[in-house]
PDB file of C-alpha atoms and ligand atoms in Angstrom:
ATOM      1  CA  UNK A   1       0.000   0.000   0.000  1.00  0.00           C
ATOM      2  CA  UNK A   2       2.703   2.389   0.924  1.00  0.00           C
ATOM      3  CA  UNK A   3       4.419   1.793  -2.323  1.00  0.00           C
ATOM      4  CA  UNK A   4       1.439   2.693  -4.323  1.00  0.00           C
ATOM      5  CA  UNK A   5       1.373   5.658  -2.474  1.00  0.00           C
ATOM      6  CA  UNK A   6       4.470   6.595  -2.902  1.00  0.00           C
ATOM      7  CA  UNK A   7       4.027   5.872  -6.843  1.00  0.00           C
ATOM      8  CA  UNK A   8       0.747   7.975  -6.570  1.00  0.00           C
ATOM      9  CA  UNK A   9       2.409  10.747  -5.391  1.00  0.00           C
ATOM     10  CA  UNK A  10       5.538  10.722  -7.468  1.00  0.00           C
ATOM     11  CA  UNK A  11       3.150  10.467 -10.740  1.00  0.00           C
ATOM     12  CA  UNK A  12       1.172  13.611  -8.902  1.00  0.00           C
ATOM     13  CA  UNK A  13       4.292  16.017  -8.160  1.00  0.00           C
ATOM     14  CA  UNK A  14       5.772  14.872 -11.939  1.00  0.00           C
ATOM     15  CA  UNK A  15       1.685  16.147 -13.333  1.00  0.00           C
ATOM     16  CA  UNK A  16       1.729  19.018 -11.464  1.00  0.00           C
ATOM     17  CA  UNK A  17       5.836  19.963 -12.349  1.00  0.00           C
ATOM     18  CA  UNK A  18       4.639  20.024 -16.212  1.00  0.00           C
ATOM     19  CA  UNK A  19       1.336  21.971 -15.893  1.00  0.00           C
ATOM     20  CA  UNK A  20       3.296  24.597 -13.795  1.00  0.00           C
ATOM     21  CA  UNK A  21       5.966  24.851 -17.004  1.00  0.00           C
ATOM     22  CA  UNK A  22       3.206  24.440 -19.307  1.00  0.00           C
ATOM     23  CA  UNK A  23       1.738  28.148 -17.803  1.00  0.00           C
ATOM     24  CA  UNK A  24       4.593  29.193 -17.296  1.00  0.00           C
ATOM     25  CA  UNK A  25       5.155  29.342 -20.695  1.00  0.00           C
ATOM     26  CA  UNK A  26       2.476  30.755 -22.101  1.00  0.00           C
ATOM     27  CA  UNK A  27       3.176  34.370 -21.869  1.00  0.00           C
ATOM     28  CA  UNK A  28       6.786  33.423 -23.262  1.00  0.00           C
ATOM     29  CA  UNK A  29       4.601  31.942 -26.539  1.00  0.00           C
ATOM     30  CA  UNK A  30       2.048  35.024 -26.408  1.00  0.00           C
ATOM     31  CA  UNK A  31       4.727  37.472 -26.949  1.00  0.00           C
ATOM     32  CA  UNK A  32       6.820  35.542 -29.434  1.00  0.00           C
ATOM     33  CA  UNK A  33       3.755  35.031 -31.403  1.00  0.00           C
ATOM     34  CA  UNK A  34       2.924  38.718 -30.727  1.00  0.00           C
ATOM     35  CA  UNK A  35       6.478  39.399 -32.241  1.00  0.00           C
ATOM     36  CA  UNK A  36       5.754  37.442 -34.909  1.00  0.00           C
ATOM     37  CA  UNK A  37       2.418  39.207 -35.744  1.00  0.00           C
ATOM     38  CA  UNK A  38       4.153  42.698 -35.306  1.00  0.00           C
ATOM     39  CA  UNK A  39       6.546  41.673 -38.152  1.00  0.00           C
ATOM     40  CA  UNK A  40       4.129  40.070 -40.330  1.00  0.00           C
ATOM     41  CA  UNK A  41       1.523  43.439 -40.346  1.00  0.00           C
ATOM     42  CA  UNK A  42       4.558  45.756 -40.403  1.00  0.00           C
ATOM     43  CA  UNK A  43       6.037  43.961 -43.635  1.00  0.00           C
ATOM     44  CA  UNK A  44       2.479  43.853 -45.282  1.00  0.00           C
ATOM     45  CA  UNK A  45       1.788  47.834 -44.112  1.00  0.00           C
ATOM     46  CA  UNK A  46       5.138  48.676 -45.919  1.00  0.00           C
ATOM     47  CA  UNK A  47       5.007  46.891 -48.946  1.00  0.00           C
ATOM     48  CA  UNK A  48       1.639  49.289 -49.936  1.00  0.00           C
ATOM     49  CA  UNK A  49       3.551  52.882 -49.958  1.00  0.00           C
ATOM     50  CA  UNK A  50       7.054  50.794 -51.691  1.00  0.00           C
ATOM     51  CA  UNK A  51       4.929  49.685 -54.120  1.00  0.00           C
ATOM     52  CA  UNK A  52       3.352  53.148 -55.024  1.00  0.00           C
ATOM     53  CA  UNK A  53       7.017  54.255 -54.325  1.00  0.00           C
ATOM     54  CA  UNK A  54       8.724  52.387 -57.183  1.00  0.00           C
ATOM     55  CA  UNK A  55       5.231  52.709 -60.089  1.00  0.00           C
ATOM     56  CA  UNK A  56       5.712  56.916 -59.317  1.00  0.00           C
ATOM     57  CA  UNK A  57       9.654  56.574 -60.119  1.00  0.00           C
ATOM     58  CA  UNK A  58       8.842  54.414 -63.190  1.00  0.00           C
ATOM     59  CA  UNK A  59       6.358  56.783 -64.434  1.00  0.00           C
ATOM     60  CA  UNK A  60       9.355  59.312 -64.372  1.00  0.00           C
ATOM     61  CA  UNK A  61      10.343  56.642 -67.384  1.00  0.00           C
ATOM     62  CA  UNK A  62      14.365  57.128 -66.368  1.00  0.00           C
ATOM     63  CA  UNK A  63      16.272  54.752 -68.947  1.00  0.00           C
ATOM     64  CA  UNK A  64      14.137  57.484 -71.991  1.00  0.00           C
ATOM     65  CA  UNK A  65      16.166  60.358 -70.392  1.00  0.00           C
ATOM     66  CA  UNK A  66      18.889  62.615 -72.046  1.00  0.00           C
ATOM     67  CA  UNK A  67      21.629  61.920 -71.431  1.00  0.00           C
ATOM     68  CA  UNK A  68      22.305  65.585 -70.316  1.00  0.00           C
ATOM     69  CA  UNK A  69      20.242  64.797 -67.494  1.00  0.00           C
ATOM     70  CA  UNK A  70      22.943  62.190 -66.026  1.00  0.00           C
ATOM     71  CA  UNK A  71      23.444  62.907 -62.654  1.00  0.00           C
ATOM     72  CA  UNK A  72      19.289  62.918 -62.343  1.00  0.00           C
ATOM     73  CA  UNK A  73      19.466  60.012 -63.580  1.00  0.00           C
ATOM     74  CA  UNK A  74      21.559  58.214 -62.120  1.00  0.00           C
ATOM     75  CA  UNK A  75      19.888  59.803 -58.305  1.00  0.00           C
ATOM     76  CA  UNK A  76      16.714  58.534 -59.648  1.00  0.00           C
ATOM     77  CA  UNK A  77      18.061  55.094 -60.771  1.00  0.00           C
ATOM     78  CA  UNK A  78      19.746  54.996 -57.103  1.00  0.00           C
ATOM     79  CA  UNK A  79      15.882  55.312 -55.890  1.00  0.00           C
ATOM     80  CA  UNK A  80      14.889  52.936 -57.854  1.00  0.00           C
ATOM     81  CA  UNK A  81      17.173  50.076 -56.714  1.00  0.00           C
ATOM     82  CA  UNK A  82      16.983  50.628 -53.030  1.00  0.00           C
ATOM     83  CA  UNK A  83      13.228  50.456 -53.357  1.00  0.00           C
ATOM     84  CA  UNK A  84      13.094  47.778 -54.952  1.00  0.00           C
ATOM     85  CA  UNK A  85      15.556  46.122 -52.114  1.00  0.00           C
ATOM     86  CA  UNK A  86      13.093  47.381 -49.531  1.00  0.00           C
ATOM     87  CA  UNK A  87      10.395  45.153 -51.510  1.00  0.00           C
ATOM     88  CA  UNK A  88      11.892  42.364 -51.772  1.00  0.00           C
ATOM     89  CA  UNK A  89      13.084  43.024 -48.317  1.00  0.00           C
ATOM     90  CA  UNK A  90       9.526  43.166 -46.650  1.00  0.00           C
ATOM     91  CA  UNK A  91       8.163  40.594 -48.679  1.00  0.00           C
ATOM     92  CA  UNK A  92      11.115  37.788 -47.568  1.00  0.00           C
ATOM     93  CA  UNK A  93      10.221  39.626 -44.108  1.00  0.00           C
ATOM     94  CA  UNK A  94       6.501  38.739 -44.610  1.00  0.00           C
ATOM     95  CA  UNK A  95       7.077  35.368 -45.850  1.00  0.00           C
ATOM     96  CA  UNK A  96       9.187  34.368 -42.857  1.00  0.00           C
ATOM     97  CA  UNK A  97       6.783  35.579 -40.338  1.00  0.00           C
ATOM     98  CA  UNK A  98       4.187  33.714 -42.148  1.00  0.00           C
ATOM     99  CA  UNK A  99       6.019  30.607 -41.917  1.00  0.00           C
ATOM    100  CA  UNK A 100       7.025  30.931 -38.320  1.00  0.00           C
ATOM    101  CA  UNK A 101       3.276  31.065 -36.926  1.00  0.00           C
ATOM    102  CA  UNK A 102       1.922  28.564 -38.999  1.00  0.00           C
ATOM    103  CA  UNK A 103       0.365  30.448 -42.150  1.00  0.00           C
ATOM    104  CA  UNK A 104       2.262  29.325 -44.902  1.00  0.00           C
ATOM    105  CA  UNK A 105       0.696  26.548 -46.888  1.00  0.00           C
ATOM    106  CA  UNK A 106       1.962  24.195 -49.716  1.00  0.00           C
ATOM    107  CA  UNK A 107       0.344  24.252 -53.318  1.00  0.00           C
ATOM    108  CA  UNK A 108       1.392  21.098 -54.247  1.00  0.00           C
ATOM    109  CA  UNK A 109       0.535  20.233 -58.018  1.00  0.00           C
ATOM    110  CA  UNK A 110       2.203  17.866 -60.459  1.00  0.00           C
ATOM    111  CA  UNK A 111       4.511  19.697 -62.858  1.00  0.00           C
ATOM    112  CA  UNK A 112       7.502  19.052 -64.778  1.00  0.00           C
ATOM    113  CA  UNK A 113      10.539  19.626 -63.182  1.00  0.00           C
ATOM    114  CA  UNK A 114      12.832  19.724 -65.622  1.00  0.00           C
ATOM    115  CA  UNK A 115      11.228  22.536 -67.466  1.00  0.00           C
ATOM    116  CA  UNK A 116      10.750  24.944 -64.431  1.00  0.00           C
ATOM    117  CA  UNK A 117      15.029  24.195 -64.438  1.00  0.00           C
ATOM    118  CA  UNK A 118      14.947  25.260 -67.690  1.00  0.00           C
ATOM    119  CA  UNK A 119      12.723  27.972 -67.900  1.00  0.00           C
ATOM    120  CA  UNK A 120      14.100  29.043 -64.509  1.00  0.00           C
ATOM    121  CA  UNK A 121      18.127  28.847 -65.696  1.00  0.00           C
ATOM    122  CA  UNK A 122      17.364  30.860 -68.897  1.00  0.00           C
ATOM    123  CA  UNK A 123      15.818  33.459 -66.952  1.00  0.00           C
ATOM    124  CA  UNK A 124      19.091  33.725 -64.643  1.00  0.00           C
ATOM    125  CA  UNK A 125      21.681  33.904 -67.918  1.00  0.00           C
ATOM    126  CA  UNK A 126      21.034  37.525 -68.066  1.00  0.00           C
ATOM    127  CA  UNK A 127      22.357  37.660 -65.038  1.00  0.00           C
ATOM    128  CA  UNK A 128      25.184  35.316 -65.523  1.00  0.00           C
ATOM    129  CA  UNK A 129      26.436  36.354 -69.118  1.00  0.00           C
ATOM    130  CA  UNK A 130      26.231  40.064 -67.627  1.00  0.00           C
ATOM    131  CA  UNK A 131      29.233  38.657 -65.296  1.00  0.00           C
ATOM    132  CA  UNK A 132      30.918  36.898 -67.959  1.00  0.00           C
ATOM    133  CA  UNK A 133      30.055  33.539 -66.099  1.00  0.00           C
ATOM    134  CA  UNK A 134      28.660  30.069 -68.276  1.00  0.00           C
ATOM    135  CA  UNK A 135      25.750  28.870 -66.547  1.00  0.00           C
ATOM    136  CA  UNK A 136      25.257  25.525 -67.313  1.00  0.00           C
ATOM    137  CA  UNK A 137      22.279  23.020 -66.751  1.00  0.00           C
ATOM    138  CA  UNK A 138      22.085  19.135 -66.841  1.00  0.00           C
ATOM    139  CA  UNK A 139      18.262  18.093 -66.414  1.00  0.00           C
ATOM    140  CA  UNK A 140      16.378  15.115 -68.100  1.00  0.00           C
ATOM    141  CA  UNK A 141      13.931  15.233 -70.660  1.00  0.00           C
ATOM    142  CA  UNK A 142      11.196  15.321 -69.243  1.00  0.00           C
ATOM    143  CA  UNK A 143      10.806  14.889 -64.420  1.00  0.00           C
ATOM    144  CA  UNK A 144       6.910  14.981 -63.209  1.00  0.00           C
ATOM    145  CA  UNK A 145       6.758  15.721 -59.351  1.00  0.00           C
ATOM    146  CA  UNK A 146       4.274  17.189 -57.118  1.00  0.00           C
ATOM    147  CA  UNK A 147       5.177  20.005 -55.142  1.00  0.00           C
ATOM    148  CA  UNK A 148       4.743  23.672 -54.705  1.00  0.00           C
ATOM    149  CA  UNK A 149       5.790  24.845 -57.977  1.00  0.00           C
ATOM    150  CA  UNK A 150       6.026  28.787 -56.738  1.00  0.00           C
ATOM    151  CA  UNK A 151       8.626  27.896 -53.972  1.00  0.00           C
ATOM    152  CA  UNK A 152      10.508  25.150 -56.095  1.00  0.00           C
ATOM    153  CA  UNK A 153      11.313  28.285 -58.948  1.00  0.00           C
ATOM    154  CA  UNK A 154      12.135  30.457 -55.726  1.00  0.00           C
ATOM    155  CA  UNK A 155      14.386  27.944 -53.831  1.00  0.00           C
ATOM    156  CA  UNK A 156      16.013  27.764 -57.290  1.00  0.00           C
ATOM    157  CA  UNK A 157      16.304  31.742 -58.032  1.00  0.00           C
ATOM    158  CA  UNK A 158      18.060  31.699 -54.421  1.00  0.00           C
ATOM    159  CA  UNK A 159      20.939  29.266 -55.237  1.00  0.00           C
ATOM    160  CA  UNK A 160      21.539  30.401 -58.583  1.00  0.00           C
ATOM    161  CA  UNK A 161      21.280  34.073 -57.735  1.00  0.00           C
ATOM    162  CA  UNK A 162      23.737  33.215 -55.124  1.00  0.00           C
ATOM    163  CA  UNK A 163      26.393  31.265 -57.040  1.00  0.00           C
ATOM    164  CA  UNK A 164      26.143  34.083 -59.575  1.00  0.00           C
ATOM    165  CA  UNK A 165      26.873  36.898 -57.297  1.00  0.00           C
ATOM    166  CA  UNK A 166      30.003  34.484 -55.684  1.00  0.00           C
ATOM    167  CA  UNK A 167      31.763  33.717 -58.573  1.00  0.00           C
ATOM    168  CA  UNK A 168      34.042  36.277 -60.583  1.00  0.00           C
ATOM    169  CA  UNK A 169      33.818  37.176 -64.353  1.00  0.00           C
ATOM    170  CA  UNK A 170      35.373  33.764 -66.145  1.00  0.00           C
ATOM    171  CA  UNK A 171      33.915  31.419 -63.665  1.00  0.00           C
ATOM    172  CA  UNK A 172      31.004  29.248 -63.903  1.00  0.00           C
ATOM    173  CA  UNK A 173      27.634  27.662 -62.206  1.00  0.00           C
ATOM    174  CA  UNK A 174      25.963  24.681 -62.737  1.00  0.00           C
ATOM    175  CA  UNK A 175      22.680  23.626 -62.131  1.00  0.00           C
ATOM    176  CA  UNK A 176      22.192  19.684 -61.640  1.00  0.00           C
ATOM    177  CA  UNK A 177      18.282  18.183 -61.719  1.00  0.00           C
ATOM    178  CA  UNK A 178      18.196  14.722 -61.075  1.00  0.00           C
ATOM    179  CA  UNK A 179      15.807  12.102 -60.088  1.00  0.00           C
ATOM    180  CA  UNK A 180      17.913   8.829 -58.478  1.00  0.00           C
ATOM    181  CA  UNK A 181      15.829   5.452 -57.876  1.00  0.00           C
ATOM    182  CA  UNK A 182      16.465   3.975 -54.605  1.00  0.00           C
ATOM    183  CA  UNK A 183      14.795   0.664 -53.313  1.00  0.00           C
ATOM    184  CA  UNK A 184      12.505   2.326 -51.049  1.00  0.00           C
ATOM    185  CA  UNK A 185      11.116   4.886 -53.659  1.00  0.00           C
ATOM    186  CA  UNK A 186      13.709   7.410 -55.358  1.00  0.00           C
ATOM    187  CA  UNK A 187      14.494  10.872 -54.416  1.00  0.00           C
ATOM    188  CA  UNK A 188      15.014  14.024 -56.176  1.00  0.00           C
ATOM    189  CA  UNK A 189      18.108  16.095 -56.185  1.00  0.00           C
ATOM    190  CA  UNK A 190      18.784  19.685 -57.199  1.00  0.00           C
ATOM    191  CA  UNK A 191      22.594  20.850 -57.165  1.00  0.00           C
ATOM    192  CA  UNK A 192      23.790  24.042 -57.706  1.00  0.00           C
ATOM    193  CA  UNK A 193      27.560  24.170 -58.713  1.00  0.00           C
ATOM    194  CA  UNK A 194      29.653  27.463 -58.879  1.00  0.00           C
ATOM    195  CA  UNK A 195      33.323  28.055 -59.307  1.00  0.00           C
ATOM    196  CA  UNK A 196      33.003  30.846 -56.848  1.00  0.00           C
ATOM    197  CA  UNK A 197      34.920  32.573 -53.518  1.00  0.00           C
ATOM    198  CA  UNK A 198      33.649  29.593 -51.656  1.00  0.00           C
ATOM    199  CA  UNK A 199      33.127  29.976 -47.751  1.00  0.00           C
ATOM    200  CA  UNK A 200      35.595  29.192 -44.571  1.00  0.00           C
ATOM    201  CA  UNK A 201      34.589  25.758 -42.914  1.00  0.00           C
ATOM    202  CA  UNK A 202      33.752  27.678 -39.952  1.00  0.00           C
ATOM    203  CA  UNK A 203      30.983  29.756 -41.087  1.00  0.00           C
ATOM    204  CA  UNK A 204      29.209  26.828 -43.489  1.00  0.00           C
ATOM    205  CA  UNK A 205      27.095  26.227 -40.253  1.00  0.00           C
ATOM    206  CA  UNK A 206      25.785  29.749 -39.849  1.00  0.00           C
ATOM    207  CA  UNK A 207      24.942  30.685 -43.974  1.00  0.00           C
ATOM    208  CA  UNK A 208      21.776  29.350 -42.851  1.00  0.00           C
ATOM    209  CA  UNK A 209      21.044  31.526 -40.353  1.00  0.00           C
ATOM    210  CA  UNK A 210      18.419  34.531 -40.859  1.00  0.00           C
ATOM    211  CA  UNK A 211      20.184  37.980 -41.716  1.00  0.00           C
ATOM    212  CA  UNK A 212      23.705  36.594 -41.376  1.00  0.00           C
ATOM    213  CA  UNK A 213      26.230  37.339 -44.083  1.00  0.00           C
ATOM    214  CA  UNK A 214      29.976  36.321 -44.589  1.00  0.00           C
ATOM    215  CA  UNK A 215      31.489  39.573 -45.387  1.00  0.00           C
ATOM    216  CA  UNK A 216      29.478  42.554 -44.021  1.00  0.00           C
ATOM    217  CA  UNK A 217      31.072  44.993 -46.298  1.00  0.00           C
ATOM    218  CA  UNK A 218      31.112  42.640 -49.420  1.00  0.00           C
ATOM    219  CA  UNK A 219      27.941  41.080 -49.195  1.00  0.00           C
ATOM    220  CA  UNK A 220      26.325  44.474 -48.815  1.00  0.00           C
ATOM    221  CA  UNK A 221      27.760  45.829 -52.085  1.00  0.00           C
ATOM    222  CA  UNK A 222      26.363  42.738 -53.531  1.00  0.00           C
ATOM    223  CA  UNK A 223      22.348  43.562 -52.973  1.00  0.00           C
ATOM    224  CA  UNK A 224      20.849  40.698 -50.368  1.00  0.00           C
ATOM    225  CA  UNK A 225      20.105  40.884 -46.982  1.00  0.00           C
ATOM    226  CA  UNK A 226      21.357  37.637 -45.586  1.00  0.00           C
ATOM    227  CA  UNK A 227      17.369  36.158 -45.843  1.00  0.00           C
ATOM    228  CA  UNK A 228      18.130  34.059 -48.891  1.00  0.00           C
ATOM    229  CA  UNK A 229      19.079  30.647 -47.528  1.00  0.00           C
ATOM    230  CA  UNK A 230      17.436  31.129 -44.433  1.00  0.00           C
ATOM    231  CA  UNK A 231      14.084  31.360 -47.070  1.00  0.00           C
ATOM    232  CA  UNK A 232      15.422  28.116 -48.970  1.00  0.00           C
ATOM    233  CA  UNK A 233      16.047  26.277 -46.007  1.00  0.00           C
ATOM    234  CA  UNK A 234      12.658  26.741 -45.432  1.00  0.00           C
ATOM    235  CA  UNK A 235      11.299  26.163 -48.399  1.00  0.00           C
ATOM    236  CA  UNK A 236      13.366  22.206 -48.580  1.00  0.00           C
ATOM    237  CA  UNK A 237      12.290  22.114 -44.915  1.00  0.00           C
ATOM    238  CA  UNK A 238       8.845  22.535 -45.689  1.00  0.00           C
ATOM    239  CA  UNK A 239       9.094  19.693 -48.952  1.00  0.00           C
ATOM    240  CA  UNK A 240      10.485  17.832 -45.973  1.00  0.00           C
ATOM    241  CA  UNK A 241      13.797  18.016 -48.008  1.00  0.00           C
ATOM    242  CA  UNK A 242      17.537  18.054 -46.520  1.00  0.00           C
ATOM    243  CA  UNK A 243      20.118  21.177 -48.124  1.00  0.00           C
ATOM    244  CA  UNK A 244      23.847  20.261 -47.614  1.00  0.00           C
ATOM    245  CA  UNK A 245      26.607  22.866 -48.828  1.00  0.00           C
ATOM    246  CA  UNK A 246      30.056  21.632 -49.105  1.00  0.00           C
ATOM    247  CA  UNK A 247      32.751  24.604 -49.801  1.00  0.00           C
ATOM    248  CA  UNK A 248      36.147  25.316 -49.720  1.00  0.00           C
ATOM    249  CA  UNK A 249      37.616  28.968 -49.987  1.00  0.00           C
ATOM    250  CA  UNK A 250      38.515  30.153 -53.591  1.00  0.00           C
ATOM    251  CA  UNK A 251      37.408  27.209 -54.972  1.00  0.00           C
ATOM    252  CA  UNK A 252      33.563  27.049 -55.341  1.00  0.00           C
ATOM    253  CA  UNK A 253      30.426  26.143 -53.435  1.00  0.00           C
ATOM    254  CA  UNK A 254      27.787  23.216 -54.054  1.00  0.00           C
ATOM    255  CA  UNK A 255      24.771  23.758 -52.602  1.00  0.00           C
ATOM    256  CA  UNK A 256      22.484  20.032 -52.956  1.00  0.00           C
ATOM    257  CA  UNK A 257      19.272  19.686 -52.297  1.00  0.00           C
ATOM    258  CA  UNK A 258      17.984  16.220 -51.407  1.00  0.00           C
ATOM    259  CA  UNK A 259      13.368  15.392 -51.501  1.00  0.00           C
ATOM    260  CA  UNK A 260      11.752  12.265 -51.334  1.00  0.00           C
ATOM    261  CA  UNK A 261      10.609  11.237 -54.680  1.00  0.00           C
ATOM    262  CA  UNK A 262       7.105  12.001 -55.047  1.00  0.00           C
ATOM    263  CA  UNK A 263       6.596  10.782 -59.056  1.00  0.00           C
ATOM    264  CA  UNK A 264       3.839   9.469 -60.423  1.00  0.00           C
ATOM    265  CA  UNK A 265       4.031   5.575 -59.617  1.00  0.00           C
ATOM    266  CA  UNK A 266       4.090   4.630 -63.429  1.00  0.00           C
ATOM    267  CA  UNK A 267       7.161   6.635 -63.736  1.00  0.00           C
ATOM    268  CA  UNK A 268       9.483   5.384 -60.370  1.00  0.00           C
TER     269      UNK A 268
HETATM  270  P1  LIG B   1      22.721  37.203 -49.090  1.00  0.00           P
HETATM  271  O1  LIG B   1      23.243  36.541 -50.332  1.00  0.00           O
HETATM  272  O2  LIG B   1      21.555  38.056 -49.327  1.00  0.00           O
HETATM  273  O3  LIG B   1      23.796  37.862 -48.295  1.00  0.00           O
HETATM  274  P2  LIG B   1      22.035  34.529 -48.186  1.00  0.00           P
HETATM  275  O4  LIG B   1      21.230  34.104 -47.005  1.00  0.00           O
HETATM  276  O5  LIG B   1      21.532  34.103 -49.514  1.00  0.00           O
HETATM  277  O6  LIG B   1      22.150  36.093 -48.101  1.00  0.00           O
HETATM  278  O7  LIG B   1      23.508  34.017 -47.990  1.00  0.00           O
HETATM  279  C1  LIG B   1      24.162  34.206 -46.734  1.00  0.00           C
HETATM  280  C2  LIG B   1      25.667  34.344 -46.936  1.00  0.00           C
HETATM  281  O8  LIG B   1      26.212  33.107 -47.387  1.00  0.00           O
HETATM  282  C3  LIG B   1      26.044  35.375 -48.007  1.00  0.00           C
HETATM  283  O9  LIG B   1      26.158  36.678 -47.462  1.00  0.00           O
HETATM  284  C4  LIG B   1      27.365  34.837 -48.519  1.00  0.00           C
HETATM  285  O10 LIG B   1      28.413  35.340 -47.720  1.00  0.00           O
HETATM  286  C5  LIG B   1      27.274  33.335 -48.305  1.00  0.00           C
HETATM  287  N1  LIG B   1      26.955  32.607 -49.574  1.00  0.00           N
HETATM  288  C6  LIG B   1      25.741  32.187 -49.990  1.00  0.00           C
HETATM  289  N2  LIG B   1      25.838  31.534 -51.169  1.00  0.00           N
HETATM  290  C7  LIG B   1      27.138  31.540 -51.494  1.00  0.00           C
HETATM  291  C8  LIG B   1      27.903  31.007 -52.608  1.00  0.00           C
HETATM  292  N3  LIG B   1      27.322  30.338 -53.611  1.00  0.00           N
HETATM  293  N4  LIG B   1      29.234  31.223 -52.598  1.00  0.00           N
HETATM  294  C9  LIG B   1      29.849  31.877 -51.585  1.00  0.00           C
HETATM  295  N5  LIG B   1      29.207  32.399 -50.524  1.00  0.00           N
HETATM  296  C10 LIG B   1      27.867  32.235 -50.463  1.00  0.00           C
END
């Protein structure tokens, strides 16, 4: 009898140990999802005067200028860029916040893979041939999947954009879609490859993290705002994907992306 007791009583105090943490964490949840909510409404609120921001400075139509108005120009161009940072600032802002309590949903829908890699790598040559840097792309024919289309071309337009902005004029980035058959149902990989500054063992870790960037001063000249991988990490997280880099300095980056297959069954 005394045993039981004592058993009673132990499974009591253990009960009432977790309902005291339980409370006591509830305010600590209220005002992180507060937080959340603060960034998520002041994101949306800004992205409404940006927007009317940027269509008044392309009404001033600046690239039809003379060019005896130069230095207008170019103060009005200036405008133009860092407004259109502050977008896509507040929207990767937004997007995060959504994520974080809970609002972000998947639109999964077949589609073919292999095209979005194409249509998706063309779009990014401007950007690469206007380095002087061969983007390349190995993909098969044809690679049905279901998943969020919309994130899959963003997750993409992150790595690529990335390797392009790492790598000096001469060098080169390739983008890898594969599907590889495994036993227990296949999985998908998408690699991107770039010849670029590459990044110290010690920070590979941390590239992940939300507004962190290698080189303060370098980075900054380079456009982002350190949201990029934290936003594809999410985004593989979300497929219920894994996202690996392997790096050394001077030499390059690969960035791989690893999904469980999700083909139609005619085609595993
Ligand atoms: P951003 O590029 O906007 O700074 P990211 O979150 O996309 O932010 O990347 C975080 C940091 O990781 C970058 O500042 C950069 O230093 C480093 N990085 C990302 N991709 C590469 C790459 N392909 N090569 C070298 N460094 C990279």
């Amino acid at each position: 009898v005394l045993l039981g007791v004592a058993l009673l009583f132990q499974a009591l105090v253990v009960w009432l140990s977790r309902l005291m943490s339980q409370q006591a964490m509830i305010p600590i949840r209220q005002a992180y999802m507060r937080q959340q909510q603060f960034v998520a409404d002041a994101s949306h609120e800004l992205r409404t005067p940006l927007s009317v921001l940027l269509s008044s400075i392309e009404t001033l139509h600046i690239e039809d200028r003379p060019t005896n108005d130069s230095f207008e120009k170019r103060v009005l161009e200036g405008i133009k860029d860092e407004v259109q940072r502050m977008i896509r600032l507040t929207g990767n802002l937004l997007l995060l916040a959504r994520r974080d309590s809970g609002q972000a949903v998947l639109h999964n829908a077949w589609f073919d893979l292999a095209d979005i890699a194409v249509q998706t790598a063309d779009k990014m040559s401007v950007l690469a041939e206007a380095k002087q840097i061969k983007l390349e792309l190995e993909a098969p024919d044809e690679l049905r999947v279901c998943l969020d289309q919309e994130k899959i071309v963003q997750l993409l337009v992150i790595l690529l954009e990335n390797a392009i902005k790492y790598t000096a004029a001469g060098g080169s980035v390739k983008l890898t879609v594969a599907h590889k058959a495994a036993p227990l149902g296949g999985k998908l990989v998408l690699e991107v490859r770039d010849t670029g500054v590459g990044i110290p063992e010690e920070e590979l870790s941390r590239i992940f993290d939300r507004f962190y960037r290698l080189d303060k001063s370098r980075s900054r000249q380079m456009g982002g705002h350190g949201l990029g991988l934290a936003i594809a990490k999410h985004i593989v997280e979300e497929c219920r994907g894994t996202i690996r880099v392997e790096s050394r300095p001077g030499e390059g980056s690969v960035f791989r992306v690893e999904m469980t297959d999700m083909l139609p069954p005619s085609e595993r």
